[in-house]
mmCIF file of C-alpha atoms in Angstrom:
data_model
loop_
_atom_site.group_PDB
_atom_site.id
_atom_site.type_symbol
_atom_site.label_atom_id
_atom_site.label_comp_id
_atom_site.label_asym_id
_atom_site.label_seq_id
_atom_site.Cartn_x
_atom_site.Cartn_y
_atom_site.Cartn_z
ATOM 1 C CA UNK N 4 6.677 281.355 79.219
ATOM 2 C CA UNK N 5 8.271 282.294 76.022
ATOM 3 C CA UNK N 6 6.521 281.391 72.495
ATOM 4 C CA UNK N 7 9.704 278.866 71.914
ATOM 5 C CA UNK N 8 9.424 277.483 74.948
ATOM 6 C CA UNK N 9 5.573 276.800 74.831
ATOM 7 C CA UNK N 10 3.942 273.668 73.550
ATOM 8 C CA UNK N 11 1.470 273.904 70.223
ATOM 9 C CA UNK N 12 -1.313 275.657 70.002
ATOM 10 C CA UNK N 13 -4.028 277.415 67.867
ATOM 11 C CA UNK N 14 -5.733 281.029 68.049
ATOM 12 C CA UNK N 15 -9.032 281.282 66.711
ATOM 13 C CA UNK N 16 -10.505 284.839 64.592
ATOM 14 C CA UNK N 17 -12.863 286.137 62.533
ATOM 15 C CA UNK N 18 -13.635 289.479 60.802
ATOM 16 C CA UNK N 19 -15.655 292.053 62.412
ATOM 17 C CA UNK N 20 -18.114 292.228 59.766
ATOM 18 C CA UNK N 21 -18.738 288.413 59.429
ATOM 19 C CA UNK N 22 -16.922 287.756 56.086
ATOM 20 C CA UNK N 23 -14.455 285.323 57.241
ATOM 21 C CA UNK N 24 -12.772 283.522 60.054
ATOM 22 C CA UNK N 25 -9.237 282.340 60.375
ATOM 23 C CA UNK N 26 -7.218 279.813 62.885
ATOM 24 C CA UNK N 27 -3.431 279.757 63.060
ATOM 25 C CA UNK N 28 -1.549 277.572 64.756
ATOM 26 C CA UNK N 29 1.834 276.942 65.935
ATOM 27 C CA UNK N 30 2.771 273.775 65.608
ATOM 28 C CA UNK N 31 7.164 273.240 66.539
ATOM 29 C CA UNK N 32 6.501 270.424 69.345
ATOM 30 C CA UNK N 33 3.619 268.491 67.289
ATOM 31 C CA UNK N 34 5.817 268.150 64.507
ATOM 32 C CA UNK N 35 9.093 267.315 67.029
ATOM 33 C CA UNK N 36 7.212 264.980 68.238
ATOM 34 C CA UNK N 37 6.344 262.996 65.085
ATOM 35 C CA UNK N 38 9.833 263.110 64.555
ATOM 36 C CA UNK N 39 10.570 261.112 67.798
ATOM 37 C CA UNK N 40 8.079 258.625 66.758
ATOM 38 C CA UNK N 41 8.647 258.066 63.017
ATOM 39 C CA UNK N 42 12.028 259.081 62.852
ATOM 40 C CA UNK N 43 11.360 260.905 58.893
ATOM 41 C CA UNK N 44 14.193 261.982 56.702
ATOM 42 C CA UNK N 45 14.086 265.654 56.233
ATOM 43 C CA UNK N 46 11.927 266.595 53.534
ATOM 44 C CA UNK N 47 9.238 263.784 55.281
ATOM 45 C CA UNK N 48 9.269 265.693 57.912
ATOM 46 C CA UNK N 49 8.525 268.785 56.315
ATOM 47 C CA UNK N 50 5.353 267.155 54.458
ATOM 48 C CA UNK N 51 3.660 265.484 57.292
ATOM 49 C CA UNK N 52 4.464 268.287 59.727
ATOM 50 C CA UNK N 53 1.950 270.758 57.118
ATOM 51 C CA UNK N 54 -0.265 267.836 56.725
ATOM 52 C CA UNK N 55 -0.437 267.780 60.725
ATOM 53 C CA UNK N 56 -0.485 271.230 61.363
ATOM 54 C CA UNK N 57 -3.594 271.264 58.971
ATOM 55 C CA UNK N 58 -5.301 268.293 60.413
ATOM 56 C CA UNK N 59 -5.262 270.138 63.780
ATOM 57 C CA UNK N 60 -6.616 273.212 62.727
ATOM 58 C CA UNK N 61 -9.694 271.152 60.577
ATOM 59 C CA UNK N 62 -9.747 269.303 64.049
ATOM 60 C CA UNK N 63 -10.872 272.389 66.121
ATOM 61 C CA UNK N 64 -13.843 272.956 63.235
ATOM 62 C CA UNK N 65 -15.647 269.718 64.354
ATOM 63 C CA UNK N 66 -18.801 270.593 66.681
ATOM 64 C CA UNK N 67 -18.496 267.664 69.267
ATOM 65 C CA UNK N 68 -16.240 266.116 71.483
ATOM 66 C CA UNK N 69 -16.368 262.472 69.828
ATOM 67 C CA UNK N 70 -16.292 263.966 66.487
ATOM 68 C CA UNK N 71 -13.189 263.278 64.610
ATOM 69 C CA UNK N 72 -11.522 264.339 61.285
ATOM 70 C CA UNK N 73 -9.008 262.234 58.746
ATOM 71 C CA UNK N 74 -7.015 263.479 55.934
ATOM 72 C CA UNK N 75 -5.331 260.748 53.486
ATOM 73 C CA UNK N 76 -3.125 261.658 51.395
ATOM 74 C CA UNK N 77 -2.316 258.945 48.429
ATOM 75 C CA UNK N 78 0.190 259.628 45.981
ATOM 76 C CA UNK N 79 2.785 258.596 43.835
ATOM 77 C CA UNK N 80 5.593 259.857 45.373
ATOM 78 C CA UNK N 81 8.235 258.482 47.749
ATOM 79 C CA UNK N 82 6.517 259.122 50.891
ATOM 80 C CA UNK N 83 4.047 257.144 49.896
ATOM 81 C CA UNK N 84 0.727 257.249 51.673
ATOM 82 C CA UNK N 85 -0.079 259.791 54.407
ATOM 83 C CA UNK N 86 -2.383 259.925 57.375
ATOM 84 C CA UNK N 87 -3.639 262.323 59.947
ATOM 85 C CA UNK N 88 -6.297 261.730 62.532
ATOM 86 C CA UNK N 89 -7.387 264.711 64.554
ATOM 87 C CA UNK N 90 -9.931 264.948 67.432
ATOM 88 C CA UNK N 91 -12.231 267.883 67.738
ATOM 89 C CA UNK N 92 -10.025 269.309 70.516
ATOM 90 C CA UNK N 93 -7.041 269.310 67.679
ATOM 91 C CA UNK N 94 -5.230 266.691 69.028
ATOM 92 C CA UNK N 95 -3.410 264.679 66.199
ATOM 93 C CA UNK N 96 -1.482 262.041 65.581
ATOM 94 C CA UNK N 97 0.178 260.727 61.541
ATOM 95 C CA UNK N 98 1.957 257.870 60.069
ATOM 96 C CA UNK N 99 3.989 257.485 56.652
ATOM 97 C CA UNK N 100 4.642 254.708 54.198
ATOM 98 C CA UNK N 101 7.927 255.580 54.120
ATOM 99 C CA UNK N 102 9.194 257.996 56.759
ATOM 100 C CA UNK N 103 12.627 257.706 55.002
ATOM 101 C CA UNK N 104 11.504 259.476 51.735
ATOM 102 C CA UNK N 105 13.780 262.057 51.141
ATOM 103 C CA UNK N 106 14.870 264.631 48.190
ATOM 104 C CA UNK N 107 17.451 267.001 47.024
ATOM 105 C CA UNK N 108 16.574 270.559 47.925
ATOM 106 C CA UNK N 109 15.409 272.517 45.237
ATOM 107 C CA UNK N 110 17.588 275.540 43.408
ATOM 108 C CA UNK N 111 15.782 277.649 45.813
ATOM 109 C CA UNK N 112 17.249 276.147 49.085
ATOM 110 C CA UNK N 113 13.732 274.523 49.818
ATOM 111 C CA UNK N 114 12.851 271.001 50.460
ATOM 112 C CA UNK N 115 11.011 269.406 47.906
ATOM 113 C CA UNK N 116 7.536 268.337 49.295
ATOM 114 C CA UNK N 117 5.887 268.370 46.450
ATOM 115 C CA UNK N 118 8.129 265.620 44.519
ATOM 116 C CA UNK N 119 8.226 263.699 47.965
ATOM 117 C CA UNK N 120 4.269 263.879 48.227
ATOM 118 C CA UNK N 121 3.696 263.137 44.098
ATOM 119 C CA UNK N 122 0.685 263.023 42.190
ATOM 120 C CA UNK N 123 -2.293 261.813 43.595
ATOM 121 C CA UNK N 124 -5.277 262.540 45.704
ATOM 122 C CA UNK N 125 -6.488 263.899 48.943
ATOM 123 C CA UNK N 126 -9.422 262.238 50.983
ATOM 124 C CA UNK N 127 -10.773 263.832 53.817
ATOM 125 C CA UNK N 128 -13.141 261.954 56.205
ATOM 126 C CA UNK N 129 -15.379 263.422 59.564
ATOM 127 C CA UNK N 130 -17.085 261.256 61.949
ATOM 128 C CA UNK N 131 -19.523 262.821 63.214
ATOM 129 C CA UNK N 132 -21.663 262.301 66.209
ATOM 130 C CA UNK N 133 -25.101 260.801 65.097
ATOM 131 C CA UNK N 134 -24.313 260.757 61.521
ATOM 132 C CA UNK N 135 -22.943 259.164 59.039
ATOM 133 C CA UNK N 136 -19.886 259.869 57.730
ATOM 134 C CA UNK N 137 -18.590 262.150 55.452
ATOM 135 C CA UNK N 138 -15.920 262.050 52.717
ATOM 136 C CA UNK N 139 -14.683 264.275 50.024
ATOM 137 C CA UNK N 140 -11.814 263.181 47.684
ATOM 138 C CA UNK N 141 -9.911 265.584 45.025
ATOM 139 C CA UNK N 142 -6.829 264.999 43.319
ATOM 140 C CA UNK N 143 -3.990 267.219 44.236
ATOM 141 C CA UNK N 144 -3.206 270.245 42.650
ATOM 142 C CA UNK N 145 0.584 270.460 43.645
ATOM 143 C CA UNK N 146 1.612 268.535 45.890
ATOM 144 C CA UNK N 147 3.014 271.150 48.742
ATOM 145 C CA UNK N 148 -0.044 270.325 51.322
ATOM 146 C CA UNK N 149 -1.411 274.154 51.766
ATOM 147 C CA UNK N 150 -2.470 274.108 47.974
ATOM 148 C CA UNK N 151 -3.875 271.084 48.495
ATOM 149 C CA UNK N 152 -6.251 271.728 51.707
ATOM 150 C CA UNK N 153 -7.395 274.836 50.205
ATOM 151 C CA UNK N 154 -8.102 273.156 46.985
ATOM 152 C CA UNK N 155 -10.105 270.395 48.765
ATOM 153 C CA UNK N 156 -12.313 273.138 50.252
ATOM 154 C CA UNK N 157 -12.928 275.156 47.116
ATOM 155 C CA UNK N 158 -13.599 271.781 44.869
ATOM 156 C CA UNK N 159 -15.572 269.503 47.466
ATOM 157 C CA UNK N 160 -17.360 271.839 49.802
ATOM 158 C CA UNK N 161 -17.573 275.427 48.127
ATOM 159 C CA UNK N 162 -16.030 277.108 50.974
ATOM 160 C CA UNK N 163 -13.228 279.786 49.742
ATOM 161 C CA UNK N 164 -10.178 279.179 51.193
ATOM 162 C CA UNK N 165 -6.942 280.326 51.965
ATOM 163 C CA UNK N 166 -4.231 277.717 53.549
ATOM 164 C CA UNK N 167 -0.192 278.246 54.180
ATOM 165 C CA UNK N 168 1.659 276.011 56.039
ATOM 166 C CA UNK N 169 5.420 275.809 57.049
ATOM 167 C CA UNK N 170 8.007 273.671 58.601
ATOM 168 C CA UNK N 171 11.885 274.473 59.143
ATOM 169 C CA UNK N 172 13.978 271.323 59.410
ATOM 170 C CA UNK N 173 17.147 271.527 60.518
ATOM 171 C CA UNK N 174 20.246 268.907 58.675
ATOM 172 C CA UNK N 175 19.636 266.821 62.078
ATOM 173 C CA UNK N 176 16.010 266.791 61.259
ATOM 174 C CA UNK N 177 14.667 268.491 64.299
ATOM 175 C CA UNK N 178 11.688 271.138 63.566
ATOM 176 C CA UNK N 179 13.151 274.519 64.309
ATOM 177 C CA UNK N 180 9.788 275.930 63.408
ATOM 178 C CA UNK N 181 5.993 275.124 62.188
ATOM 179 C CA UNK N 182 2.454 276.269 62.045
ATOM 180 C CA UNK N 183 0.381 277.842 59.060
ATOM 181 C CA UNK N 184 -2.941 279.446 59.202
ATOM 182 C CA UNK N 185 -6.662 278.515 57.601
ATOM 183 C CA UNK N 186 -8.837 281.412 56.411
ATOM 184 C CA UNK N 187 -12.347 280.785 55.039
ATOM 185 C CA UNK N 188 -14.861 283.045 53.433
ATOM 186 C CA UNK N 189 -18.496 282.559 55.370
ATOM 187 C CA UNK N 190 -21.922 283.000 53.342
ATOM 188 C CA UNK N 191 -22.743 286.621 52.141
ATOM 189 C CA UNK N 192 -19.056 288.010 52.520
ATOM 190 C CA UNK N 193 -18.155 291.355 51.268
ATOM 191 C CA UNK N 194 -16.232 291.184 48.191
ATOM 192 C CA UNK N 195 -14.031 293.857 49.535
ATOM 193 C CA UNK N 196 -13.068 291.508 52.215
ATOM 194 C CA UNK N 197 -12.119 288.951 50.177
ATOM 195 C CA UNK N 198 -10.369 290.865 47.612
ATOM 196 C CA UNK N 199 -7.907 291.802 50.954
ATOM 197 C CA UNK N 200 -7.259 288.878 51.720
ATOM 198 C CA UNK N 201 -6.285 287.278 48.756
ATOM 199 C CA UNK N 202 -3.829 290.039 48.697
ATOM 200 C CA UNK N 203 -2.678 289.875 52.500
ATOM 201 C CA UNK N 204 -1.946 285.818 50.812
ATOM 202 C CA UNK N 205 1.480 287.159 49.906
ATOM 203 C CA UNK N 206 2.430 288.316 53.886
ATOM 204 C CA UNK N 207 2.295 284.813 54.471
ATOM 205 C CA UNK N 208 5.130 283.363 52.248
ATOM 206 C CA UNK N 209 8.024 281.722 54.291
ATOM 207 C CA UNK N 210 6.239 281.221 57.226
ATOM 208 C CA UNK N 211 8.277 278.810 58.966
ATOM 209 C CA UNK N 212 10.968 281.451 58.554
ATOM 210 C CA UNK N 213 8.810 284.042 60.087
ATOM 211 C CA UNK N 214 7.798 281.832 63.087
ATOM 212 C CA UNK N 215 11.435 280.856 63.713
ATOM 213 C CA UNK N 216 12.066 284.935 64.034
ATOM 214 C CA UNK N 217 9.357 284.762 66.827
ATOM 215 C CA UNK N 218 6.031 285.169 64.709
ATOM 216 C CA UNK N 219 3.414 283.542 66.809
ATOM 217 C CA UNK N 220 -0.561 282.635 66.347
ATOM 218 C CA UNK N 221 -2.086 286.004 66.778
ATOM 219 C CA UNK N 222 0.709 287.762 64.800
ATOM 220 C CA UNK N 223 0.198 284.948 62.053
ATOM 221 C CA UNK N 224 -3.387 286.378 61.795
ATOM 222 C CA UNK N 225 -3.235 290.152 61.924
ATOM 223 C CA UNK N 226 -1.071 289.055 58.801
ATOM 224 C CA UNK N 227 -3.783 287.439 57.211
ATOM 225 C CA UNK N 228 -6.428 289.999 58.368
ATOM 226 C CA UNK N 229 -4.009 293.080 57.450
ATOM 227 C CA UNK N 230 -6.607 295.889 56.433
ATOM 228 C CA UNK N 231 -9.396 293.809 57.952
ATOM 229 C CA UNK N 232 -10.932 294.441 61.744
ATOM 230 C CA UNK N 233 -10.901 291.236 63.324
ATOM 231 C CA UNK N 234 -11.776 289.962 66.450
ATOM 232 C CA UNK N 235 -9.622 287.177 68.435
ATOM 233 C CA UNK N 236 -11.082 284.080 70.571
ATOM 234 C CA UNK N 237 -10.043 281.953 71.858
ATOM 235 C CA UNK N 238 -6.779 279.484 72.487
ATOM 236 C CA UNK N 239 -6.487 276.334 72.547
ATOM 237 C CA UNK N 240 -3.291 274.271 73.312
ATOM 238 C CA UNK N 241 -2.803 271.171 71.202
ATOM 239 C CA UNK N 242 -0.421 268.511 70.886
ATOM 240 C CA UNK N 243 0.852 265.060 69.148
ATOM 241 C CA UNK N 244 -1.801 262.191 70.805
ATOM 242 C CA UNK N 245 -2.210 258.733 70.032
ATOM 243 C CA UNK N 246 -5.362 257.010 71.344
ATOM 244 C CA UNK N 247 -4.345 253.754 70.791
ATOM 245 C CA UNK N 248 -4.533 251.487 74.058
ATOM 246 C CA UNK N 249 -4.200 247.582 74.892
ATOM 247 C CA UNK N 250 -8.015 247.016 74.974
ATOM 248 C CA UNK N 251 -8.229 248.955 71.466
ATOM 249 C CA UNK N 252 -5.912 246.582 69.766
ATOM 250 C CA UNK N 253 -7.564 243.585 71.562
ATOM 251 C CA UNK N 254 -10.536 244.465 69.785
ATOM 252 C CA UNK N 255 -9.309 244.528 66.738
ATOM 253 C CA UNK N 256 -7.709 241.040 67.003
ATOM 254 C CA UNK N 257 -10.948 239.909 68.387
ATOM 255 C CA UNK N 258 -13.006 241.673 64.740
ATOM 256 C CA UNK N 259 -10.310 238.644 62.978
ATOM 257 C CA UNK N 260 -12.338 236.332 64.952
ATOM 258 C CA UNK N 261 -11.661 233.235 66.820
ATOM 259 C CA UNK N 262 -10.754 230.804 63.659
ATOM 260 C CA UNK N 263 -8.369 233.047 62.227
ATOM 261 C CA UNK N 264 -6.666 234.202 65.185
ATOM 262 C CA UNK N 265 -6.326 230.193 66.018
ATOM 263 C CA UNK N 266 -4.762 229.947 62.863
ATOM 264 C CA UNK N 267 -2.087 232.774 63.128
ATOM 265 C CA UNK N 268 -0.890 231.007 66.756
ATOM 266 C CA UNK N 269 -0.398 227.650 64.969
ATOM 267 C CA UNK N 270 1.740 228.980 62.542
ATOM 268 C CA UNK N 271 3.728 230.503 65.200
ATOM 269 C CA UNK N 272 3.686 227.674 67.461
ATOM 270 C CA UNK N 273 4.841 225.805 63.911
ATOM 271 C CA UNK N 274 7.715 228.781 63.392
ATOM 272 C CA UNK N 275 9.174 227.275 66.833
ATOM 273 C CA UNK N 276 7.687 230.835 68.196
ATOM 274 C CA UNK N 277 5.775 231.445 70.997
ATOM 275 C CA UNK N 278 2.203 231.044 71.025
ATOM 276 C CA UNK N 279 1.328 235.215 71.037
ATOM 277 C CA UNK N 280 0.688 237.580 68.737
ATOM 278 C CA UNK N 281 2.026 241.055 68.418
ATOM 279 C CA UNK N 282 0.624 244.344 67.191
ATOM 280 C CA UNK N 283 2.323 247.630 66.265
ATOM 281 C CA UNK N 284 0.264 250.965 66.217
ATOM 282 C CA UNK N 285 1.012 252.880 63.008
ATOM 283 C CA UNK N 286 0.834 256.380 65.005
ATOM 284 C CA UNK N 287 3.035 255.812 68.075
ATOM 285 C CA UNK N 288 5.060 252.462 67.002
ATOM 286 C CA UNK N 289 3.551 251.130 70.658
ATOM 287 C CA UNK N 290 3.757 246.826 70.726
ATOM 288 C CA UNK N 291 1.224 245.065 72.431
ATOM 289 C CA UNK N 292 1.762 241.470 72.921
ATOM 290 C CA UNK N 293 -1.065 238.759 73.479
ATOM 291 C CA UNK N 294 -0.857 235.305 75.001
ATOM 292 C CA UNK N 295 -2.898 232.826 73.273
ATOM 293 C CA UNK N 296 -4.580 232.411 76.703
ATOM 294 C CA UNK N 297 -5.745 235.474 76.603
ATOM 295 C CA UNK N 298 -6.817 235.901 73.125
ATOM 296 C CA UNK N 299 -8.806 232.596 73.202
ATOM 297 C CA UNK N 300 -10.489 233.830 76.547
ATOM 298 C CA UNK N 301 -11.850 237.070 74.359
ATOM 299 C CA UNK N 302 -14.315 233.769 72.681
ATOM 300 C CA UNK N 303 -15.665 232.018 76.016
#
């Protein structure tokens, strides 16, 4: 199978010596597939395909299998507000306030994430297994997603970081091309290591471009690690997954409880409507439709 005929998927890597560790991912289909959900304007899809390609890659850190990682991104922009949900395979799903947020390309022929995304901050959320969860919350530092992650790691958990992310968009506002690539410093790193790759940083500028012309996961991090020995691990195929189901959104009709829900099907029954309620999940745009028989038999 050719790398453009593939689905997404991430290759995992770290230094020889121990210094750092690196995942890249490739990420075309998981962003084409938002696309057939949300149906974004251009330079939408462009912002929440890095924001998803980076959620993916943070998904594959988590330790266990119900484990699962968050990023919200809240700003003042025309998008609006942004959210990714990955699951520790890297499985992840997004929605948009406004998937039909859309700019003027900037003089340099780019799409203009960061005046799409705004001012504003990034949260970051893990459920973990057996613990509580955690957040961490810093206010962007410009707005173009890769900046962003790397700042979050740097400000709220010390962890040196490298992030670039990339998505073409074609006028028709199909993904011609995405992934990026995380690279983290671990404790008692040489210096030498990290002075390389903050200089390998500029091999990685127009990405997108680079994985249209064929670049794929490994060759995304013997970029990164230019200079560096590295070892590759493993692969790991991911893709655009909802987990939303009928019983799920039961439940969370049931969590209104039984007075309000009674209340909601009188005003519909009042509306001339029928007596059901309908819900809409924000990741896939699935409807699920309940009678009021069975929402009143969720109480007996």
């Amino acid at each position: 199978m050719s790398e453009r005929d593939r689905g997404s998927y991430i290759v995992r890597a770290m230094s020889k010596d121990g210094s750092a560790k690196a995942e890249a991912i490739i990420s075309t289909s998981i962003v084409n597939q938002m696309v057939g959900v949300h149906h974004p304007a251009p330079t939408s899809v462009a912002a929440m395909g890095r924001l998803l390609s980076a959620t993916s890659i943070i998904g594959t850190m988590l330790k266990q299998k119900e484990d699962a990682v968050s990023i919200v991104i809240d700003g003042d922009g025309p998008i609006g507000k942004m959210v990714t949900v990955s699951d520790y395979c890297g499985n992840v799903r997004g929605y948009m306030q406004n998937p039909a947020a859309d700019l003027p390309v900037r003089p340099d022929g780019k799409l203009d994430v960061k005046g799409v995304v705004g001012k504003g901050v990034l949260r970051l959320n893990r459920e973990l297994t057996g613990e509580q969860p955690y957040v961490g919350m810093v206010e962007l530092k410009s707005g173009e997603i890769a900046e962003d992650i790397a700042n979050y790691f740097v400000q709220s958990e010390q962890i040196p970081t490298l992030c670039a992310l990339g998505v073409l968009v074609s006028p028709e506002c199909k993904c011609l091309a995405a992934g990026g690539v995380l690279v983290q410093l671990l404790p008692f790193y040489d210096p030498q290591v990290a002075e390389q790759l903050e200089q390998n940083a500029s091999k990685l500028v127009n990405l997108s471009r680079k994985i249209e012309g064929g670049l794929d996961a490994k060759g995304i991090l013997k970029l990164a690690f230019d200079g560096i020995p590295f070892d590759l691990f493993d692969e790991i195929d991911v893709s655009y997954l909802c987990t939303c189901s009928r019983e799920r959104m039961k439940r969370n009709l049931y969590s209104l409880g039984r007075k309000d829900l009674t209340q909601l099907l009188s005003e519909q029954a009042k509306e001339g409507k029928p007596e059901e309620l309908e819900t809409v999940c924000h990741f896939c745009n699935n409807h699920y439709t309940f009678g009021k028989d069975e929402l009143m038999e969720m109480f007996s």
